[in-house]
Short mmCIF file of N, CA, C and O in Angstrom, two decimals:
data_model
loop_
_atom_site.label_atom_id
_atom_site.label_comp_id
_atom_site.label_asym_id
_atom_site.label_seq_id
_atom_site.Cartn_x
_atom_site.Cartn_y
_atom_site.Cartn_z
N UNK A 1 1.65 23.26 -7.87
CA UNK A 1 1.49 23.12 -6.44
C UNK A 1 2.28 21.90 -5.96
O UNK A 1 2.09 20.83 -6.53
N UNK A 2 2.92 21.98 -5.22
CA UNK A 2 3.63 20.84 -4.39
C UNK A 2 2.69 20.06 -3.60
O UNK A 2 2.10 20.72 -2.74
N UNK A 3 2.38 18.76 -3.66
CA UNK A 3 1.80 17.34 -3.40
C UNK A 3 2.36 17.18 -2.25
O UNK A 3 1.73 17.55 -1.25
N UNK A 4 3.81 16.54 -2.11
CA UNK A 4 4.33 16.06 -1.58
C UNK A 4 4.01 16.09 0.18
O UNK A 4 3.73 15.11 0.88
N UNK A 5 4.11 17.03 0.48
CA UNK A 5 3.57 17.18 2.46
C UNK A 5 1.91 16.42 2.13
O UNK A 5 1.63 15.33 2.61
N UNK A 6 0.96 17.17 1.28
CA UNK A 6 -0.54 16.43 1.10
C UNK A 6 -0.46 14.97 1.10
O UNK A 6 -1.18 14.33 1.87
N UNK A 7 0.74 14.08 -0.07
CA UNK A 7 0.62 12.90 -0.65
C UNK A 7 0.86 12.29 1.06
O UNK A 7 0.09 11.46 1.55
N UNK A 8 1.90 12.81 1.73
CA UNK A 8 2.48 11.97 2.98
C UNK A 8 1.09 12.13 3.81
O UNK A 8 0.51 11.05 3.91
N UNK A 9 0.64 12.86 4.23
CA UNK A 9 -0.51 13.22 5.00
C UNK A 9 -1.74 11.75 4.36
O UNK A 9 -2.21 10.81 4.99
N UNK A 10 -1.83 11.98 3.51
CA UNK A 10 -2.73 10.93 2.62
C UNK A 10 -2.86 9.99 3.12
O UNK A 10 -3.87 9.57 3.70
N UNK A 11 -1.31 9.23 2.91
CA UNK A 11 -0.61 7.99 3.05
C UNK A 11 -0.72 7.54 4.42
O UNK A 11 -1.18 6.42 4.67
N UNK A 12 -0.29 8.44 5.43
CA UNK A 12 0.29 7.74 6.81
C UNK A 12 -0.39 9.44 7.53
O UNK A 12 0.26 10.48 7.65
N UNK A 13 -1.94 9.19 7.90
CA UNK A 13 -2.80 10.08 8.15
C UNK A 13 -2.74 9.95 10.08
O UNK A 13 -3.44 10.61 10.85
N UNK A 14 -2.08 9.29 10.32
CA UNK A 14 -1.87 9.10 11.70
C UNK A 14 -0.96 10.00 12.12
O UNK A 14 -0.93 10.34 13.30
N UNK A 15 -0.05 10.51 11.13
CA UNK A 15 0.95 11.68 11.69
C UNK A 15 0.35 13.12 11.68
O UNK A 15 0.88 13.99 12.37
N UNK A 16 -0.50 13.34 11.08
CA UNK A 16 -1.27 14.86 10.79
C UNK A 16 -1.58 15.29 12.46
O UNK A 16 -1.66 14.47 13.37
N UNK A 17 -1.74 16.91 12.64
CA UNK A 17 -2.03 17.31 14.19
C UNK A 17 -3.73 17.87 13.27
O UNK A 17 -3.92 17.85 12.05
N UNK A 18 -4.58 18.26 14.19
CA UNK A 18 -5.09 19.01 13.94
C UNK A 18 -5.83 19.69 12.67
O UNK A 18 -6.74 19.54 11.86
N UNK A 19 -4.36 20.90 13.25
CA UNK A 19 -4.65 21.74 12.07
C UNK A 19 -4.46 21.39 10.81
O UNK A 19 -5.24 21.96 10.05
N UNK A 20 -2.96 19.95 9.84
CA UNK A 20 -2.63 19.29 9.15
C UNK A 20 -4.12 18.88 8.69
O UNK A 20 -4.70 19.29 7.69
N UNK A 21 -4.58 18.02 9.60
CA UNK A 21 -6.00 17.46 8.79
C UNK A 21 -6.78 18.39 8.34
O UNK A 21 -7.45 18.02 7.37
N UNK A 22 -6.95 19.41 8.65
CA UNK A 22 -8.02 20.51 8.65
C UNK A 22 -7.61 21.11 7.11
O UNK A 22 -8.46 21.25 6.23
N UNK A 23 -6.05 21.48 6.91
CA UNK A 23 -5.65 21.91 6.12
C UNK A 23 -5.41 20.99 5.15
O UNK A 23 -5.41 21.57 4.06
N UNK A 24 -5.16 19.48 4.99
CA UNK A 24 -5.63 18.46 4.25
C UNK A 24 -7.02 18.38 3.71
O UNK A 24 -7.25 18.46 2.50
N UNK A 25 -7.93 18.22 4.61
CA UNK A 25 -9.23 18.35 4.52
C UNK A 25 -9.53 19.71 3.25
O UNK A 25 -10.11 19.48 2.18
N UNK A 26 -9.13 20.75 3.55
CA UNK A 26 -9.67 21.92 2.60
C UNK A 26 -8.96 21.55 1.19
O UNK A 26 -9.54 21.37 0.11
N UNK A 27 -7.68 21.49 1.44
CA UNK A 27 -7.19 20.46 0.05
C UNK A 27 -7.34 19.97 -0.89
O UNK A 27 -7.00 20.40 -1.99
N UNK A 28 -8.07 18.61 -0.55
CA UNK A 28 -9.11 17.85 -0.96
C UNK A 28 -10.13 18.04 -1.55
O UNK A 28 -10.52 17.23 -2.39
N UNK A 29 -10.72 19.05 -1.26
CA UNK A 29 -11.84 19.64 -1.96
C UNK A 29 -10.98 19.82 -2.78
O UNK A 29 -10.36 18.76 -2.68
N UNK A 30 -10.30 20.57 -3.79
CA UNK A 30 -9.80 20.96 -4.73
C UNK A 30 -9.00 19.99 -5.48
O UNK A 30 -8.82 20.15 -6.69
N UNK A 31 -8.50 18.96 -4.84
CA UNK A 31 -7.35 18.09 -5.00
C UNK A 31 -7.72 16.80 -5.23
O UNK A 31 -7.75 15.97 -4.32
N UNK A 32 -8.19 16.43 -7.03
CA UNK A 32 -8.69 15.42 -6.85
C UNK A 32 -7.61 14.11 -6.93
O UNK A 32 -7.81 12.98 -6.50
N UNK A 33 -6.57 14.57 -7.51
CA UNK A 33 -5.49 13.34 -7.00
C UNK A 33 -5.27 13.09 -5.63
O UNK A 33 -4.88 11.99 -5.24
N UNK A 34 -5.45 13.87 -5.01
CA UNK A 34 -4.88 13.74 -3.60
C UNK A 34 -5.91 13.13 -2.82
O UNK A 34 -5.62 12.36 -1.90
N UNK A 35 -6.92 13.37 -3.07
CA UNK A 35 -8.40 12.95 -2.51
C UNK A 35 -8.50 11.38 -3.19
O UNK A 35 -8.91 10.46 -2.48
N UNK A 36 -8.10 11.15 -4.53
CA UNK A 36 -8.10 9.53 -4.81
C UNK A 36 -7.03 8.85 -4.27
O UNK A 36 -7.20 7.64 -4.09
N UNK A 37 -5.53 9.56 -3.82
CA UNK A 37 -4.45 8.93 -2.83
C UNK A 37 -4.79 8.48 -1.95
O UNK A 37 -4.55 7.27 -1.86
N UNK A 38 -5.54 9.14 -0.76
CA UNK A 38 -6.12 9.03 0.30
C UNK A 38 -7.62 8.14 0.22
O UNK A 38 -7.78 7.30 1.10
N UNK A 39 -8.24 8.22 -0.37
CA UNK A 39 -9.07 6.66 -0.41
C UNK A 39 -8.64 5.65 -0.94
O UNK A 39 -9.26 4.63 -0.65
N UNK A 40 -7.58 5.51 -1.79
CA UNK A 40 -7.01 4.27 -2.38
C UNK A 40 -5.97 3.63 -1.12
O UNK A 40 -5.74 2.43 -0.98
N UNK A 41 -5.50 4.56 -0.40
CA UNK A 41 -4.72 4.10 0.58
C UNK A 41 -5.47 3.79 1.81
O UNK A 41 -4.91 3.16 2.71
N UNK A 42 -6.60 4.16 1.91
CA UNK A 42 -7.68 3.77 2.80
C UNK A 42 -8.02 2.61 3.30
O UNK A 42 -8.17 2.02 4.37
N UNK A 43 -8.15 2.45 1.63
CA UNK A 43 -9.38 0.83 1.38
C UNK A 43 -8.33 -0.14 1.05
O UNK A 43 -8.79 -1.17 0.55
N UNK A 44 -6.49 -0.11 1.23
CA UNK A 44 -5.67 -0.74 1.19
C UNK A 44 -5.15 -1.25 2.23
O UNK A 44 -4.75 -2.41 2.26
N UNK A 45 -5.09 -0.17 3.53
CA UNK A 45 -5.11 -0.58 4.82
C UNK A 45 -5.81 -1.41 5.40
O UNK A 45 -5.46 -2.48 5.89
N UNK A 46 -7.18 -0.77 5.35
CA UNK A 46 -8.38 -1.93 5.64
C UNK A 46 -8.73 -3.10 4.78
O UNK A 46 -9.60 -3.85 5.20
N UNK A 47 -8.10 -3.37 3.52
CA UNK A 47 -7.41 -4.43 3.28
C UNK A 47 -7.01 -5.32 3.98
O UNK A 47 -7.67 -6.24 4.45
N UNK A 48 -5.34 -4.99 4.15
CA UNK A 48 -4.33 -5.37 5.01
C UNK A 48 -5.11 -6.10 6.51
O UNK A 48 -5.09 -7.25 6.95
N UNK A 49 -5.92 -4.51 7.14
CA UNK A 49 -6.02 -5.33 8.26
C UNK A 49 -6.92 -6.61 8.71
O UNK A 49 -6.87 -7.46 9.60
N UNK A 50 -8.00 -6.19 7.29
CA UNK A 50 -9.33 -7.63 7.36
C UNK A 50 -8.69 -8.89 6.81
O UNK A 50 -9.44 -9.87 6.78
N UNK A 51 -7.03 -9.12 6.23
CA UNK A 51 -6.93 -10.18 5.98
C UNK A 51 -5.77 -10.57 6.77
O UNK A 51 -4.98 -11.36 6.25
N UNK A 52 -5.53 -10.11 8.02
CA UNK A 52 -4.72 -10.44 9.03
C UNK A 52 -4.56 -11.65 9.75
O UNK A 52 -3.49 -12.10 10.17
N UNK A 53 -5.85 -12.22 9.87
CA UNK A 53 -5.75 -13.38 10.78
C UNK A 53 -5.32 -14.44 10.04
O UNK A 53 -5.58 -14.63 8.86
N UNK A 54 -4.29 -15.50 11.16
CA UNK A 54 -3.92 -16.47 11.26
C UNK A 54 -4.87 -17.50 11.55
O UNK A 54 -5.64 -17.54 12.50
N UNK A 55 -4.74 -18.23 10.72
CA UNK A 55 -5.30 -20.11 11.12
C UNK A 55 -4.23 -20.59 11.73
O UNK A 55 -3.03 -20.33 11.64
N UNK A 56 -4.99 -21.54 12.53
CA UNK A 56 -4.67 -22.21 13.67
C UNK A 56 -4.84 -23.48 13.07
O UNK A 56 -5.86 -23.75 12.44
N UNK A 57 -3.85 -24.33 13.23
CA UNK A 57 -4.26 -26.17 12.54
C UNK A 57 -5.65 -26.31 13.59
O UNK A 57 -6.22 -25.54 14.36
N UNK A 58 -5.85 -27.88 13.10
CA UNK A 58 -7.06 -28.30 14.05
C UNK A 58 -6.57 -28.92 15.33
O UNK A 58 -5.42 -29.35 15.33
N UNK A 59 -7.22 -29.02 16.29
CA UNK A 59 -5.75 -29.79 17.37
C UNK A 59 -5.80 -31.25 17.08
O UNK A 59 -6.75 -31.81 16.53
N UNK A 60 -4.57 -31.89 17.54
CA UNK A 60 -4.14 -32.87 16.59
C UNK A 60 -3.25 -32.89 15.74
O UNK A 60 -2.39 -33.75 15.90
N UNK A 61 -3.13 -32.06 14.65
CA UNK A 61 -2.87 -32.12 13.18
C UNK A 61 -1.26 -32.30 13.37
O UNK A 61 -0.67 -32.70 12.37
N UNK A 62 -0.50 -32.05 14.52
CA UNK A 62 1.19 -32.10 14.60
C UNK A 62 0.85 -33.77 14.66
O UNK A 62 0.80 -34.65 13.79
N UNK A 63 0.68 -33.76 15.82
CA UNK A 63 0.34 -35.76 16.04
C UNK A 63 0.13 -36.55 14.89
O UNK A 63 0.90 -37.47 14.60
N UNK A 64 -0.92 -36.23 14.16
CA UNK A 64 -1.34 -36.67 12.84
C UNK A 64 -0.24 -36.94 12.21
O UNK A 64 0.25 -38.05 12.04
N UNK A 65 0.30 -35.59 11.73
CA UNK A 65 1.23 -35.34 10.57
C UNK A 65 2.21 -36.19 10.82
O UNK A 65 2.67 -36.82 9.87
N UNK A 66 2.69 -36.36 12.07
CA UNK A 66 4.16 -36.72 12.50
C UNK A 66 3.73 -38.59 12.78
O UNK A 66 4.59 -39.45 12.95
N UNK A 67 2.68 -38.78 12.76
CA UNK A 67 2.08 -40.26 12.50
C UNK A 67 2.55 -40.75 11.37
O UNK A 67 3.33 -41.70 11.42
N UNK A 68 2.06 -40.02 9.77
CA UNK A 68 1.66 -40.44 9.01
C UNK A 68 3.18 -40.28 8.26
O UNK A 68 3.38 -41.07 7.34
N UNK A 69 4.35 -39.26 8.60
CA UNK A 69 5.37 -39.69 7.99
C UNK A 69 5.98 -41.03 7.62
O UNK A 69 6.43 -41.42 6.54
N UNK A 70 5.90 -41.60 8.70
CA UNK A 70 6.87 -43.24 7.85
C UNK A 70 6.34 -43.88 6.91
O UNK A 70 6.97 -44.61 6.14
N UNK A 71 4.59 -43.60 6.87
CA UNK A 71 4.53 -44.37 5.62
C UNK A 71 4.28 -43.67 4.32
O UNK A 71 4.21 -44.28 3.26
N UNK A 72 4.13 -42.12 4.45
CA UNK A 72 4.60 -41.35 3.64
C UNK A 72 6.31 -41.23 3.25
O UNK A 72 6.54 -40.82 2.12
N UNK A 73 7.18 -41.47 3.88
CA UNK A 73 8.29 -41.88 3.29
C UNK A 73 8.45 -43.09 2.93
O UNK A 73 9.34 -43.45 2.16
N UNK A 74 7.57 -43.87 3.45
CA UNK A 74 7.91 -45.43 2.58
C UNK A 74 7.58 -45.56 0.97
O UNK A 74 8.21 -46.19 0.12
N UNK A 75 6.31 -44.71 0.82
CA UNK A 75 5.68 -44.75 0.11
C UNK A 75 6.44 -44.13 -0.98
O UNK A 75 6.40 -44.60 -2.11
N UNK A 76 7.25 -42.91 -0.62
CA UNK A 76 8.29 -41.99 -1.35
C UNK A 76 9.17 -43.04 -2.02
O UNK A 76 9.38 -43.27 -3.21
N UNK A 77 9.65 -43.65 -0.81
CA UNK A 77 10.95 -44.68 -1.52
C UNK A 77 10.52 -45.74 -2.61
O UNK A 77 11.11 -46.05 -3.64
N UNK A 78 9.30 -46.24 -2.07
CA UNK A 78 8.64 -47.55 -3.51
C UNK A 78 8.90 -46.69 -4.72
O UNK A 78 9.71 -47.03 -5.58
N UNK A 79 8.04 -45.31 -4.78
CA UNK A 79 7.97 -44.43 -6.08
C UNK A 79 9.82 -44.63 -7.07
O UNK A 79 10.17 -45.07 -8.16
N UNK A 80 10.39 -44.13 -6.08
CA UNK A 80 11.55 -44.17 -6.62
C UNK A 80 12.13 -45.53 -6.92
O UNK A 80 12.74 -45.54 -7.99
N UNK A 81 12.12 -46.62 -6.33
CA UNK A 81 12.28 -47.72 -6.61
C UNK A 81 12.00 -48.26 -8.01
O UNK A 81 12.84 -48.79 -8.74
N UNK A 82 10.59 -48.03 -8.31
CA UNK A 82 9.73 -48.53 -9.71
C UNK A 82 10.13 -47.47 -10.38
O UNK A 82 10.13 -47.73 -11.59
N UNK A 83 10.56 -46.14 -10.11
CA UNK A 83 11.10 -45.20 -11.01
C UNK A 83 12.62 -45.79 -11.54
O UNK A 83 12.98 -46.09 -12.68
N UNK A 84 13.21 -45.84 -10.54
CA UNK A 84 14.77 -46.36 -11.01
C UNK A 84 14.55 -48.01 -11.64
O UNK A 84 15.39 -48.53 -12.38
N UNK A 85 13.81 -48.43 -11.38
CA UNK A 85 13.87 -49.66 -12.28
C UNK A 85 13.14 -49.63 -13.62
O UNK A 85 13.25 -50.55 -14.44
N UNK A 86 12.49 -48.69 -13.78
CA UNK A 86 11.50 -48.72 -14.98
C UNK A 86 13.01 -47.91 -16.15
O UNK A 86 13.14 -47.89 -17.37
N UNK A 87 13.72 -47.45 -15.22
CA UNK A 87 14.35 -46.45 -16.24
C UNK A 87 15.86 -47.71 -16.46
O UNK A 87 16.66 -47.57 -17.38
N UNK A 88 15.93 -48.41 -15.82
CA UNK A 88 16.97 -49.39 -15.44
C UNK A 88 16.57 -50.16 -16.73
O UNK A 88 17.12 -49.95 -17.80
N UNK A 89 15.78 -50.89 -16.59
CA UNK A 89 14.81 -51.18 -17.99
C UNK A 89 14.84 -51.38 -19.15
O UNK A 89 15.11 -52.24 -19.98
N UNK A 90 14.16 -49.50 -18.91
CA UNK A 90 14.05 -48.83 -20.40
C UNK A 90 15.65 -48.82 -21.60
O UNK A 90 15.76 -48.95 -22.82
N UNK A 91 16.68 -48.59 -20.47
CA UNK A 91 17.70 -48.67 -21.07
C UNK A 91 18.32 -49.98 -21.36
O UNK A 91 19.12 -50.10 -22.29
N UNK A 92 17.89 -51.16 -20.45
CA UNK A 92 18.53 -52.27 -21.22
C UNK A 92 17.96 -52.68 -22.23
O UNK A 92 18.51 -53.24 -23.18
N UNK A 93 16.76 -52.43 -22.12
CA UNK A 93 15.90 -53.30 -23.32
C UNK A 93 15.74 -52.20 -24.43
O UNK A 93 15.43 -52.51 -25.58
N UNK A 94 15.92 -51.15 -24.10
CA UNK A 94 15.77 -49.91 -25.24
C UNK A 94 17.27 -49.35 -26.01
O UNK A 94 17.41 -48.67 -27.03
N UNK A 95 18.15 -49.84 -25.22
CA UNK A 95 19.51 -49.41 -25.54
C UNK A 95 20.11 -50.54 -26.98
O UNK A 95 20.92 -50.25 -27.87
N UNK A 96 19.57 -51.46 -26.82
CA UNK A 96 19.61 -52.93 -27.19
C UNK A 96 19.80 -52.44 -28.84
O UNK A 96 19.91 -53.29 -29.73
#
């Protein structure tokens, strides 16, 4: 038996008229792959759509963020500082 028109029907059940569902529907009864297509693609959608929403920062949080850069880059540059000197260092006194 050919799947293929059933599997699409399954899948993207918004295109079926009518009679398609009706004749899907009788299908199904018989069709247990096609009947597990169509609930697996079900409970995938409604998936999709229950994990849709967007967070919103808290208000503030641009202000904040854009505060706290300079001394988050200052802080960046010390790191590297004691990094390049520790390694500055390591090699004179380790090269030795």
């Amino acid at each position: 038996m050919n799947h293929q028109m059933y599997e699409k029907w399954a899948v993207i059940p918004e295109t079926r008229s009518k009679e398609e569902t009706e004749s899907f529907e009788y299908h199904c009864k018989e069709c247990e792959s096609c009947t597990k297509l169509a609930a697996n693609w079900g409970r995938i959608h409604t998936m999709l759509n229950e994990n849709t929403h967007i967070t919103t920062p808290k208000p503030g949080f641009t202000a904040r963020f854009q505060a706290s850069l300079p001394a988050r880059k200052e802080a960046a540059q010390k790191r590297q500082v004691r990094k390049f000197l520790w390694i500055l260092g390591f090699s004179f006194f380790g090269g030795s």
